[in-house]
Coordinates of C-alpha atoms in Angstrom, one line a residue:
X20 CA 32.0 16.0 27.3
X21 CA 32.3 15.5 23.8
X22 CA 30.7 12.6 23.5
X23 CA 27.5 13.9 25.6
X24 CA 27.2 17.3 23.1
X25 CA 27.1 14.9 19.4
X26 CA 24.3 12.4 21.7
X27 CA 22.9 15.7 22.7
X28 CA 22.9 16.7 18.7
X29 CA 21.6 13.2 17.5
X30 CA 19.1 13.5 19.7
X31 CA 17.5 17.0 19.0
X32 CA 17.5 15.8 15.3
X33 CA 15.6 12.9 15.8
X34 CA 13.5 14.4 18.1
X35 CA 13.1 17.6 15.4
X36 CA 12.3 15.2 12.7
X37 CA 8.9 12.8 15.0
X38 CA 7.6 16.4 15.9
X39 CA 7.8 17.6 12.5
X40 CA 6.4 14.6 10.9
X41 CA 3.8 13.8 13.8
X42 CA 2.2 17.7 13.3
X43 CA -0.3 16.6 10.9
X44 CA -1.9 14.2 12.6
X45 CA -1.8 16.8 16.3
X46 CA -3.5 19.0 13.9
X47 CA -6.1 16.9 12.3
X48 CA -7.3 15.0 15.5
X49 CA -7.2 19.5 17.3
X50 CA -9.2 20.4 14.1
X51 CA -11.9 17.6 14.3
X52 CA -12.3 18.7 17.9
X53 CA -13.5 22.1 17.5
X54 CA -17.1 23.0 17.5
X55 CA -20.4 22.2 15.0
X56 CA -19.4 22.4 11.5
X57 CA -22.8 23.3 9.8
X58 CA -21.4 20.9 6.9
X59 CA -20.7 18.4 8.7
X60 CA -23.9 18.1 10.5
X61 CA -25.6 18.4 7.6
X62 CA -23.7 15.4 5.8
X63 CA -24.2 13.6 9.7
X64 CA -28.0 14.3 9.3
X65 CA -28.6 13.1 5.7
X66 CA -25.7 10.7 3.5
X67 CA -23.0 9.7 6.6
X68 CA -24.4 6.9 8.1
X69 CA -24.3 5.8 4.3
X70 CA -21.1 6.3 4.0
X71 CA -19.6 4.6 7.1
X72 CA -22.0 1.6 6.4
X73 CA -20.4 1.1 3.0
X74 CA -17.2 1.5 4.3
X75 CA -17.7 -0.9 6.9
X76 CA -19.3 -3.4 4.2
X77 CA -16.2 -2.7 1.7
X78 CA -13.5 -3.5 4.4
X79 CA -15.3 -6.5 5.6
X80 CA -16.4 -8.1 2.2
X81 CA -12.4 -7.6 1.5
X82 CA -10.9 -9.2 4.3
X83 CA -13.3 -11.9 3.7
X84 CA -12.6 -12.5 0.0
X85 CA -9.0 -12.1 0.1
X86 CA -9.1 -14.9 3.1
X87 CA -10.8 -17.0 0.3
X88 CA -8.0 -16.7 -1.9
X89 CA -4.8 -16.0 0.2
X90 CA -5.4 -19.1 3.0
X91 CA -5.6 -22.2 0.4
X92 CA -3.0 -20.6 -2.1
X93 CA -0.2 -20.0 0.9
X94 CA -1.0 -23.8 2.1
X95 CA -0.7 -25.2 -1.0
X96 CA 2.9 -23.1 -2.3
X97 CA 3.9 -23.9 1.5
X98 CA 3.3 -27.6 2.0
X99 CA 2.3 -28.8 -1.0
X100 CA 4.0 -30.1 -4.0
X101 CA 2.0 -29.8 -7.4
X102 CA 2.9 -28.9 -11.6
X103 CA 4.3 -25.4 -11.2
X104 CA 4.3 -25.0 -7.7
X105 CA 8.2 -22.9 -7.8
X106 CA 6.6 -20.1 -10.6
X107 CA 3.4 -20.1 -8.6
X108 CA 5.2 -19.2 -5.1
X109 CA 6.6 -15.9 -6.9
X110 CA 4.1 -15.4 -9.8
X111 CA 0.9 -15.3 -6.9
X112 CA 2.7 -12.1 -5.8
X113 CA 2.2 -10.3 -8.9
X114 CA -1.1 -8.5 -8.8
X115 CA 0.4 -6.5 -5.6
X116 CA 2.2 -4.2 -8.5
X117 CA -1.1 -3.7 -10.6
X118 CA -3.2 -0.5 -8.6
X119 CA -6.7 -1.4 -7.6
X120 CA -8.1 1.6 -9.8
X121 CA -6.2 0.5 -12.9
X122 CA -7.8 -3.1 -12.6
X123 CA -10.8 -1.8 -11.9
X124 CA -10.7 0.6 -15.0
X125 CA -9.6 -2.4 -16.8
X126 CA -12.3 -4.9 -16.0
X127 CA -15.4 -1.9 -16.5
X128 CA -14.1 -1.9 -19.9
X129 CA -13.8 -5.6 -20.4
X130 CA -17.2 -6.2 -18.6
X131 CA -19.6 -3.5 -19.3
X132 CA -22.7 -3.3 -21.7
X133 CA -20.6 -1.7 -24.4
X134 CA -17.7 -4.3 -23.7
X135 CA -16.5 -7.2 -25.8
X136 CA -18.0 -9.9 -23.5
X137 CA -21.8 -8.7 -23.2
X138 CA -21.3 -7.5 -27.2
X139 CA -20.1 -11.0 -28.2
X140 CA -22.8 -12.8 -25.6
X141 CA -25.2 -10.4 -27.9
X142 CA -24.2 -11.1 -31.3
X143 CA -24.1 -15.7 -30.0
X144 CA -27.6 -15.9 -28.5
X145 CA -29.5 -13.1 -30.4
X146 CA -30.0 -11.0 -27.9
X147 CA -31.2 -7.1 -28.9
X148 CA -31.1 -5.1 -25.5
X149 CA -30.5 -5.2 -21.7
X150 CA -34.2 -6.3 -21.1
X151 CA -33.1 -9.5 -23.5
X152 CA -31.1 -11.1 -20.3
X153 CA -29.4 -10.3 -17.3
X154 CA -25.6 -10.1 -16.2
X155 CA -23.9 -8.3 -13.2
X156 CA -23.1 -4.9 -13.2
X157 CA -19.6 -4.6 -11.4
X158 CA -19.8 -0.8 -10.7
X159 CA -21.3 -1.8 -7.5
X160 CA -20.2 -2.4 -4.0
X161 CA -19.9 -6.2 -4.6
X162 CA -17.9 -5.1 -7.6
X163 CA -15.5 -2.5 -5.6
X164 CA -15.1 -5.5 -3.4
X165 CA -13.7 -7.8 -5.4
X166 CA -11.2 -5.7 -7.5
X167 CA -9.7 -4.4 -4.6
X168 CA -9.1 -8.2 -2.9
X169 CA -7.3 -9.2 -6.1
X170 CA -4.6 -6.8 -5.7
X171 CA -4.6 -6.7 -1.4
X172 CA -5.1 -10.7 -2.0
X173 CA -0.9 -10.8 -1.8
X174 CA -0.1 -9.5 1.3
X175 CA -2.0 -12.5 3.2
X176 CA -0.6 -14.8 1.2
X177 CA 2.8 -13.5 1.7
X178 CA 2.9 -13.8 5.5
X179 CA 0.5 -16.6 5.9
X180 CA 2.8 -18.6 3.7
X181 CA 6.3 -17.0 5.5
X182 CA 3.8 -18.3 8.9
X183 CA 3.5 -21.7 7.8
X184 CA 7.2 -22.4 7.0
X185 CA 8.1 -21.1 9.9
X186 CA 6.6 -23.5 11.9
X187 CA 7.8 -27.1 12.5
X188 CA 6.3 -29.9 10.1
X189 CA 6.8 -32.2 12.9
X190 CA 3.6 -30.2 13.7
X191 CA 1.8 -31.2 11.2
X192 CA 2.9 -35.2 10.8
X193 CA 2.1 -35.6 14.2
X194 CA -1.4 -34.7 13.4
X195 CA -1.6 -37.1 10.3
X196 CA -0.3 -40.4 12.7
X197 CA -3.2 -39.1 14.8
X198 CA -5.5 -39.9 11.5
X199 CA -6.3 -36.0 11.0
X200 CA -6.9 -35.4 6.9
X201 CA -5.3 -32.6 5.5
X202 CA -7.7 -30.1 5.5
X203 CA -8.2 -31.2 9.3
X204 CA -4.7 -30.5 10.1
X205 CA -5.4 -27.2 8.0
X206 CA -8.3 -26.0 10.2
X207 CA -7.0 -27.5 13.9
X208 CA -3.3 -26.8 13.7
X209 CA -2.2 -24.9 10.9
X210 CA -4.7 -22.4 11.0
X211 CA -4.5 -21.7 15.1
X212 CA -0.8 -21.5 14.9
X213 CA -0.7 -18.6 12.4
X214 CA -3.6 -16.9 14.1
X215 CA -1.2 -14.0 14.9
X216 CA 0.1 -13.5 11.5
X217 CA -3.5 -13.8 9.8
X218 CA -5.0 -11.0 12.0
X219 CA -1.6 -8.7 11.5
X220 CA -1.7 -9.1 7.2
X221 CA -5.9 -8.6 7.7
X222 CA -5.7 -5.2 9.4
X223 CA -3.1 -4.3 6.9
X224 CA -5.6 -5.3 4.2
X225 CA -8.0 -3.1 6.3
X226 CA -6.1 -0.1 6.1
X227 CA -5.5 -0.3 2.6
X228 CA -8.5 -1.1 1.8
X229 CA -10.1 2.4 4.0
X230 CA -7.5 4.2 2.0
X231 CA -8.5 3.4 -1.4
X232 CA -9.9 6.5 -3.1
X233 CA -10.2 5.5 -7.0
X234 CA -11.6 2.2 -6.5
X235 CA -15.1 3.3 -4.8
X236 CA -15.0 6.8 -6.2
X237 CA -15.5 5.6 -10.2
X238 CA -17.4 2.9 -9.2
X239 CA -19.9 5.6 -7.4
X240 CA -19.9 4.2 -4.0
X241 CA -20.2 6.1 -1.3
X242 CA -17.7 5.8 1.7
X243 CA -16.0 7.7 4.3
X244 CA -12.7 8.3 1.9
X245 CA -14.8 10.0 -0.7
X246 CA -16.9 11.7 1.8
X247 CA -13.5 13.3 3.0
X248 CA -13.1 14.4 -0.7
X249 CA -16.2 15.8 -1.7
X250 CA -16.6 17.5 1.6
X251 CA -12.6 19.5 0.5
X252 CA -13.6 19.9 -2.7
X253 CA -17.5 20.3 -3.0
X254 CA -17.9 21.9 0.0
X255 CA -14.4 23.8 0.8
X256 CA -15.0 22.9 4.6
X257 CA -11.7 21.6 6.4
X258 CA -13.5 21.4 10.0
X259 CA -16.1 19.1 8.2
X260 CA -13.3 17.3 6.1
X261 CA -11.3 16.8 9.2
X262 CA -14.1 15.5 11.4
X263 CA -14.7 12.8 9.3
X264 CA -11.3 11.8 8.6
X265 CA -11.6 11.7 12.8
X266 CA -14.1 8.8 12.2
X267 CA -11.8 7.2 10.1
X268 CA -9.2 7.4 12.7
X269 CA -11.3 5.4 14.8
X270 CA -11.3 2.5 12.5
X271 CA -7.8 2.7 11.5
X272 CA -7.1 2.5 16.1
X273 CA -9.4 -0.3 15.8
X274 CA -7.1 -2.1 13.2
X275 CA -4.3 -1.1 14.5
X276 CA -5.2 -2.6 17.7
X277 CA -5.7 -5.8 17.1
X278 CA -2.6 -5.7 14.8
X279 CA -0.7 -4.6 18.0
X280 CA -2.6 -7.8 19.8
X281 CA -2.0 -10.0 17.5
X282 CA 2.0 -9.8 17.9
X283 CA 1.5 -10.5 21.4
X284 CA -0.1 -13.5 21.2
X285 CA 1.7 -14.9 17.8
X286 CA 4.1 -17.8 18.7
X287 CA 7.0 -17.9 16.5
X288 CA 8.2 -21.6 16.3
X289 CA 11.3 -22.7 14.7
X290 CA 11.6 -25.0 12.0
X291 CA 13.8 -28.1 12.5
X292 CA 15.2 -29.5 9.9
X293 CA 14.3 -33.3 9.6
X294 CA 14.1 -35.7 6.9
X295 CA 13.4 -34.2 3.3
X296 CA 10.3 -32.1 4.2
X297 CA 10.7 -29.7 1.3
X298 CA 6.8 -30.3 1.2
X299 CA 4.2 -32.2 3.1
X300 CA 2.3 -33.5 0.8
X301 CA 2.8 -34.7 -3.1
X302 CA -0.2 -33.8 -5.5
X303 CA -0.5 -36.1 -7.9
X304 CA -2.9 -36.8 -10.6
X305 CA -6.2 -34.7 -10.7
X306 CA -5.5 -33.4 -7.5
X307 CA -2.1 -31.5 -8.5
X308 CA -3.8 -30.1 -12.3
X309 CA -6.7 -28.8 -9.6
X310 CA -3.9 -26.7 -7.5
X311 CA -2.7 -26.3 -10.5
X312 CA -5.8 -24.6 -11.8
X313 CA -6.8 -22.4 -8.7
X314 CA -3.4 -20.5 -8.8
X315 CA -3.7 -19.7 -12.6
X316 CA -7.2 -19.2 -12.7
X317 CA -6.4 -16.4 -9.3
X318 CA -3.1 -15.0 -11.2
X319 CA -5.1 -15.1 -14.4
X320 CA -8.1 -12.7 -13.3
X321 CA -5.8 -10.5 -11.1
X322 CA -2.7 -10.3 -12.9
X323 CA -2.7 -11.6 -17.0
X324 CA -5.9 -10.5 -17.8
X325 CA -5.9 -6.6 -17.2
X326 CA -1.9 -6.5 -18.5
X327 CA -2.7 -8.3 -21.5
X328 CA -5.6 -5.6 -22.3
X329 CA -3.5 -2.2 -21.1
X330 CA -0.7 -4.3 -24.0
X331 CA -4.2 -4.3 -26.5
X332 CA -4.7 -0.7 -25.6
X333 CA -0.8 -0.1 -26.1
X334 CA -0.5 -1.5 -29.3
X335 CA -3.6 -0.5 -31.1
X336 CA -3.5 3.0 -29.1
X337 CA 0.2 3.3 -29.5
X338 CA 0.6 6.8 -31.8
X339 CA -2.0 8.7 -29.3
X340 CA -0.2 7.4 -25.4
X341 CA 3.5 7.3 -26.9
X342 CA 3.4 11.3 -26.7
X343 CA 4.7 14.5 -25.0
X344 CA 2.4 14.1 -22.1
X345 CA 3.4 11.0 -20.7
X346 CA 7.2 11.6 -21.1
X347 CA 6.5 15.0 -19.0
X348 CA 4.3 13.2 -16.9
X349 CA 6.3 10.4 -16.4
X350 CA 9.9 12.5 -15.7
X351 CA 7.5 14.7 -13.2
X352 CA 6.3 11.4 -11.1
X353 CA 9.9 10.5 -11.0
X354 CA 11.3 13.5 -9.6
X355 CA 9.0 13.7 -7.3
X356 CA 9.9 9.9 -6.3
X357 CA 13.1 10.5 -5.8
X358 CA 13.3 13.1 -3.6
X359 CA 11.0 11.5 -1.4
X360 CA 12.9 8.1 -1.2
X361 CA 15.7 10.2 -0.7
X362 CA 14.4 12.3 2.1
X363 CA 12.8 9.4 3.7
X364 CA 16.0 7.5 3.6
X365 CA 18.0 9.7 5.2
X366 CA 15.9 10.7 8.0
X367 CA 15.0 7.1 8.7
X368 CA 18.9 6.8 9.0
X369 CA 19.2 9.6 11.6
X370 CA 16.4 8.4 13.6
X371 CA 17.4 4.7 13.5
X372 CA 20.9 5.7 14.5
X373 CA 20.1 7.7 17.4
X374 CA 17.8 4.9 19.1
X375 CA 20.8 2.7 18.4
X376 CA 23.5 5.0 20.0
X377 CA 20.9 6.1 23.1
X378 CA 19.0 3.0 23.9
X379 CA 16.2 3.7 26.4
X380 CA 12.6 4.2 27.0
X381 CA 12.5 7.9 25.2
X382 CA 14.3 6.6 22.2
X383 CA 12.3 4.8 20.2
X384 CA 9.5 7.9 20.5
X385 CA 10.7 9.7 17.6
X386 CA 10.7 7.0 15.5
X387 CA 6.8 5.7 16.3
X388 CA 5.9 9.6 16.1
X389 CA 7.2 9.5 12.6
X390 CA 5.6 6.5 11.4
X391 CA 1.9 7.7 12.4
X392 CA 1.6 9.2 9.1
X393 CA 1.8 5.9 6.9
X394 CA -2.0 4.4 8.7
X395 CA -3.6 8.1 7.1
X396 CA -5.2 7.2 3.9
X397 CA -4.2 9.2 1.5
X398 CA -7.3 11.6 1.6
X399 CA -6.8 12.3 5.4
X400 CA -3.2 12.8 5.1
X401 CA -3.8 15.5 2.0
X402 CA -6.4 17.3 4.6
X403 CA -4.0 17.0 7.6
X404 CA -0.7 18.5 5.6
X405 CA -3.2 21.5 4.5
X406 CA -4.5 22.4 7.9
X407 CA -0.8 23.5 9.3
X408 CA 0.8 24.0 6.1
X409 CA -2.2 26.8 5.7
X410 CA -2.0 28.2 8.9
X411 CA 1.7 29.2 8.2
X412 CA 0.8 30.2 4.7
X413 CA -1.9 32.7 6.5
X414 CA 0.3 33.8 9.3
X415 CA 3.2 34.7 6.9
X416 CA 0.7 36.9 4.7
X417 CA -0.2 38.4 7.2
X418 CA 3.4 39.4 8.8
X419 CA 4.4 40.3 5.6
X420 CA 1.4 42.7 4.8
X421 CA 1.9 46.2 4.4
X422 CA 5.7 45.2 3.2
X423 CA 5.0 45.3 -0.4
X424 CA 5.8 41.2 -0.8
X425 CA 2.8 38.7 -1.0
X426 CA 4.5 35.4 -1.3
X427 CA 1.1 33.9 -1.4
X428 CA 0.8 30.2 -1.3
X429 CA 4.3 29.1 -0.9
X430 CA 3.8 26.0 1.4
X431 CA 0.2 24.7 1.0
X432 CA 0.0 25.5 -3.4
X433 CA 3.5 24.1 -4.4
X434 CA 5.4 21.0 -4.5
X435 CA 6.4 21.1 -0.8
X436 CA 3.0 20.3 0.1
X437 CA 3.3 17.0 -1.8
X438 CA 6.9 16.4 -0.9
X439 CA 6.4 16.5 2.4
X440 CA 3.0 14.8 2.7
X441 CA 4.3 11.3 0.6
X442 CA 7.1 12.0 3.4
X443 CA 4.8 12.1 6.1
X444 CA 2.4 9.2 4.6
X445 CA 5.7 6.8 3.9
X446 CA 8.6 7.1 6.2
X447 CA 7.3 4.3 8.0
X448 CA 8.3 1.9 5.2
X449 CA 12.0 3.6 5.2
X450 CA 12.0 3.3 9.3
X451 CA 11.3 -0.3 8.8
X452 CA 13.4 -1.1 6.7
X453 CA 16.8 1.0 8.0
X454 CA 15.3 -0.6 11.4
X455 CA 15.9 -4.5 10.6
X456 CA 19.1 -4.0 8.8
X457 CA 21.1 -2.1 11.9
X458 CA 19.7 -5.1 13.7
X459 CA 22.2 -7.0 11.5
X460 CA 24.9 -4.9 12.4
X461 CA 27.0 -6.0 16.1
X462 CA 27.3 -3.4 19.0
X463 CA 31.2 -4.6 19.1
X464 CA 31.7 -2.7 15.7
X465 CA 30.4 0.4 17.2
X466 CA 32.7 -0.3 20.3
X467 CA 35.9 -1.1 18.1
X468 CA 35.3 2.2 15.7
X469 CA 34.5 4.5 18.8
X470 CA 37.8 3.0 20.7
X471 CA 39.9 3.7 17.3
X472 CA 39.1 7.3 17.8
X473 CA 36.2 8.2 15.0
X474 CA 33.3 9.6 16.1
X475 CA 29.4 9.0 16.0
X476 CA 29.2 10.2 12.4
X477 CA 32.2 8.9 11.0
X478 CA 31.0 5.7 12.7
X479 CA 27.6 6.1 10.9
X480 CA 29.4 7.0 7.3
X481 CA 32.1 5.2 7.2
X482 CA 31.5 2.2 8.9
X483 CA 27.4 1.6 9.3
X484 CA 26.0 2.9 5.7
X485 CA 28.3 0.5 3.8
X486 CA 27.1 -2.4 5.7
X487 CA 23.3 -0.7 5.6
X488 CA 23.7 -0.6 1.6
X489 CA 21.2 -2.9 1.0
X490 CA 18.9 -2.1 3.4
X491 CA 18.9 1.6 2.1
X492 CA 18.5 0.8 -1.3
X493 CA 15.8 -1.7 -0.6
X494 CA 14.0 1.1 2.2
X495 CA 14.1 3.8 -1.1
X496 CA 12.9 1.2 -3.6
X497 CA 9.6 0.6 -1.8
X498 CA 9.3 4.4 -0.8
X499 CA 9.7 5.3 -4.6
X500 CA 7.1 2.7 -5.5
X501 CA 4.5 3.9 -3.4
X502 CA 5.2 7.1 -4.3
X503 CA 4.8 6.4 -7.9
X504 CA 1.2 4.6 -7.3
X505 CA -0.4 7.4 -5.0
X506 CA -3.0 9.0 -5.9
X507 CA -5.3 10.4 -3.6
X508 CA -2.8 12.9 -1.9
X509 CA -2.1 13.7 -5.5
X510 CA -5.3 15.0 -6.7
X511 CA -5.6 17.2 -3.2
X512 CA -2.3 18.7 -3.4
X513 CA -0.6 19.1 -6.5
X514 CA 0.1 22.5 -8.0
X515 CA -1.9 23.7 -10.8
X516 CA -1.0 22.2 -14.0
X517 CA 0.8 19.6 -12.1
X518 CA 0.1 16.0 -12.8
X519 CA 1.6 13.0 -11.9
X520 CA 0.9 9.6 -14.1
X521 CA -1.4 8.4 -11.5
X522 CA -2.8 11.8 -11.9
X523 CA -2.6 11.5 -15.8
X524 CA -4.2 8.0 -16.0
X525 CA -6.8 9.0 -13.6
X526 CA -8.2 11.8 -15.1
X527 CA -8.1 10.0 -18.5
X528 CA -9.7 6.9 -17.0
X529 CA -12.5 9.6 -15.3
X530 CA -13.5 10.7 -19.4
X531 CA -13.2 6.8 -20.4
X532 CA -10.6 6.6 -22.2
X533 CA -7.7 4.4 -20.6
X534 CA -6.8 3.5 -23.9
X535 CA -5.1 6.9 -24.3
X536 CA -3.4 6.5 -20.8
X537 CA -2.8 3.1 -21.5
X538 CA 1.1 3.3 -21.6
X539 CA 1.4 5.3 -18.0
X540 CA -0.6 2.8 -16.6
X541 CA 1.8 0.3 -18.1
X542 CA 4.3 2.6 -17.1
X543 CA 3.4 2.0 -13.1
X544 CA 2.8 -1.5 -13.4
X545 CA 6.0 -2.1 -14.7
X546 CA 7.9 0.0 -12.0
X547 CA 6.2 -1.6 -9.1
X548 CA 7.1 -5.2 -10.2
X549 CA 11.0 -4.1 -9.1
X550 CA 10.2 -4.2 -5.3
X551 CA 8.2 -7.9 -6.2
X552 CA 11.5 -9.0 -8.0
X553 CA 13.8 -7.7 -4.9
X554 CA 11.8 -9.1 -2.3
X555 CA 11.5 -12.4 -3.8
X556 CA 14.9 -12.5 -4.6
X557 CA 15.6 -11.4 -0.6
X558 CA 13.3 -14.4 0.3
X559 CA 15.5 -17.3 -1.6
X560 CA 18.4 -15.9 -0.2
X561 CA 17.0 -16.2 3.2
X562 CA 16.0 -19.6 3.0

């Protein structure tokens, strides 16, 4: 009887926390399905169409581009053996800790008609004005398109590579004594093996790429993410704002989708172990300096470049960013981090637990009613937390009127609202994480700790969360990075005279002048290379 009352207990808490984290999303999709918005129709009528054409363009010319860069550089670090090859393997995932918006802030400056390269291209060929010649301007679409594939680049190359070595090279050497070439054997077996975990890392690259908001809004282009936030704040229309974030929906189902159908048909195949095939093939010569040269000339543009410019900026700038603001700034952002990693952590723990102590159909519901949140971008989410969040905020006024207390805003104009939207938009990662590390852990302990006479929690607190150490600490390391880098839900939902460093660099960035935010943005860069450093670090161990 005992036993049924703490499952019954475990249960209504997980169940408590996938309804409570799942109620922005029930209340976005009931919102965009009320009746016309005059807004909305409006923007449908004259600039949407626009907008969902640019967004389709954006996502598609950055799966395409990062497929240019992540395919060859995970074959080469995977079967290949060329100078370099063991800094490259870790180095190439570098440019996953820079922000898109900070590159892109970074490269304007470097690049535009006032920057060093078209001033010095000036002052060599005599050149008086813009009529004198022509180069690219990259605040353009082609431009967004590019900055953002050099910092989602990573992620591809990251599973296509983990794809490749876990296949069998026997593969592969049976297709060279059948006289294939290399890049034969790349196109007709390596290629059509990893099918599954290609299409999974693009619609990730999808998603993030939907969600950026920086990006395409300082680069003036138009797509569906900015249209959700000029409709909030130009327009102050959440029907109209939540309608189009319902468009958005449908293309984050669509990627989702075929992430969900490319698990089903990705073979796994072990590797076995054979002779010394470390690597497949030895570059030698001109052909190993060339691999050579397309991994530093990729982790050049996306990684050394733009940090060797915010360390310019740093130095030169260093009396005017080393200030008051960014230490307030930067203590605020960390806060804020930790008690969301914190929060996320231990929910993920109570939710994990319970689908391990009640395995069944039901159980895993909580969990994947959680997660929903982390596939909002970061402009939906801030207009999905505000749609219940001011509903109570109303409803309270209103029971309270006549009582002589107007709490006001309480939910929807504090830090709650951001609090608990960064915990809507990344328990996923926390779930995940927790997730594979009870995998770890045998059912016998449970068994053996239950039959010595503790029950489910001491279980959990005595016995489970020393073993889950690591992957706790590693689930609220990646939580408190993200949390550190967003920045849309930021600009929606902070508090008045609340600001974040993303926040801080942003708005600096938006007057141009990064060189005065140049140490924030530092700042983030340097906090997001821990979670590169830990994952790496997990990867060696694992092989």
């Amino acid at each position: 009887m005992q036993l049924k009352q703490s499952l019954s207990s475990w249960q209504c808490m997980a169940w408590l926390i996938g309804i409570a984290l799942s109620i922005p999303l029930a209340f976005l999709i009931f919102e965009a399905l009320q009746g016309e918005s005059e807004v909305f129709s409006h923007l449908w009528q004259s600039v949407l169409w626009d907008y969902t054409r640019n967004t389709i363009v954006l996502i598609a010319g950055v799966v395409t581009l990062s497929s240019l860069i992540a395919l060859p550089l995970g074959w080469l670090t995977a079967y290949c053996h060329f100078p370099g090859k063991r800094i490259f393997e870790w180095a190439l995932m570098l440019p996953l800790a820079l922000p898109a918006y900070i590159i892109a802030y970074v490269y304007t400056d470097l690049l535009d008609y006032a920057g060093p390269v078209q001033i010095w291209l000036r002052q060599q060929f005599g050149w008086q004005g813009p009529d004198d010649y022509w180069f690219f301007d990259l605040r353009t679409l082609p431009g967004a398109i590019v900055m953002i594939a050099l910092v989602l680049y990573p992620y591809l190359y990251l599973i296509f590579k983990t794809a490749l070595r876990e296949q069998s090279f026997k593969l592969v050497q049976a297709s060279q004594l059948m006289g294939m070439s290399p890049a034969q054997s790349f196109f007709k077996v390596s290629l059509p093996l990893s099918r599954g975990a290609i299409v999974a890392a693009l619609a990730l690259i999808s998603m993030e790429t939907m969600a950026d908001f920086a990006t395409v809004h300082y680069f003036a282009v138009s797509t569906l993410t900015t249209a959700v936030y000029d409709t909030w704040l130009g327009y102050y229309s959440l029907t109209a704002a939540a309608k189009i974030s319902g468009i958005m929906l449908l293309f984050l189902f669509v990627a989702l989708l075929l992430e969900r159908m490319s698990r089903k048909t990705q073979v796994v195949h072990e590797r076995q172990s054979g002779v010394n095939d470390t690597y497949l093939y030895d570059l030698t010569g001109y052909q190993g300096w060339l691999a050579w040269g397309f991994c530093m000339l990729i982790l050049g543009v996306a990684f050394f470049v733009p940090v060797g410019i915010l360390l310019n900026y740093a130095w030169h700038y260093f009396d005017q960013a080393w200030n008051e603001e960014f230490f307030n700034y930067a203590l605020q952002s960390l806060k804020i981090s930790l008690y969301v990693s914190a929060i996320a952590m231990m929910i993920s723990l109570l939710v994990v637990y319970y689908q391990r102590i009640e395995p069944g159909k039901l159980s895993p519901l909580p969990g994947r009613f959680a997660s929903t949140g982390y596939a909002l971008p970061g402009t939906v989410l801030a207009i999905a937390v505000l749609l219940p969040l001011t509903l109570m905020d109303t409803k309270l006024n209103e029971w309270l009127d006549g009582s002589g207390f107007e709490p006001g805003l309480l939910l929807s104009g504090t830090l709650f609202a951001m609090v608990f939207a960064y915990v809507v938009r990344f328990y996923a990662i926390a779930h995940g994480a927790v997730e594979s590390s009870f995998v770890r852990i045998s059912p016998s302990i449970d068994m053996a700790s239950l039959s010595l006479g503790k029950g489910r929690f001491q279980t959990l607190t005595r016995v489970h969360m020393p073993l889950l150490k690591r992957g706790l600490l590693t689930a609220g390391l990646l939580v408190f990075i993200e949390c550190m880098k967003e920045l849309p839900a930021a600009l929606l939902l902070r508090p008045f005279n609340f600001e974040t460093l993303a926040t801080h660099v942003y708005q600096y960035v938006s007057d141009e002048q990064l060189e005065l935010a140049s140490i924030s943005a530092l700042f983030i860069v340097l906090v997001g290379l821990i979670p590169l450093y830990w994952v790496n670090r997990s990867m060696e161990q694992h092989n």
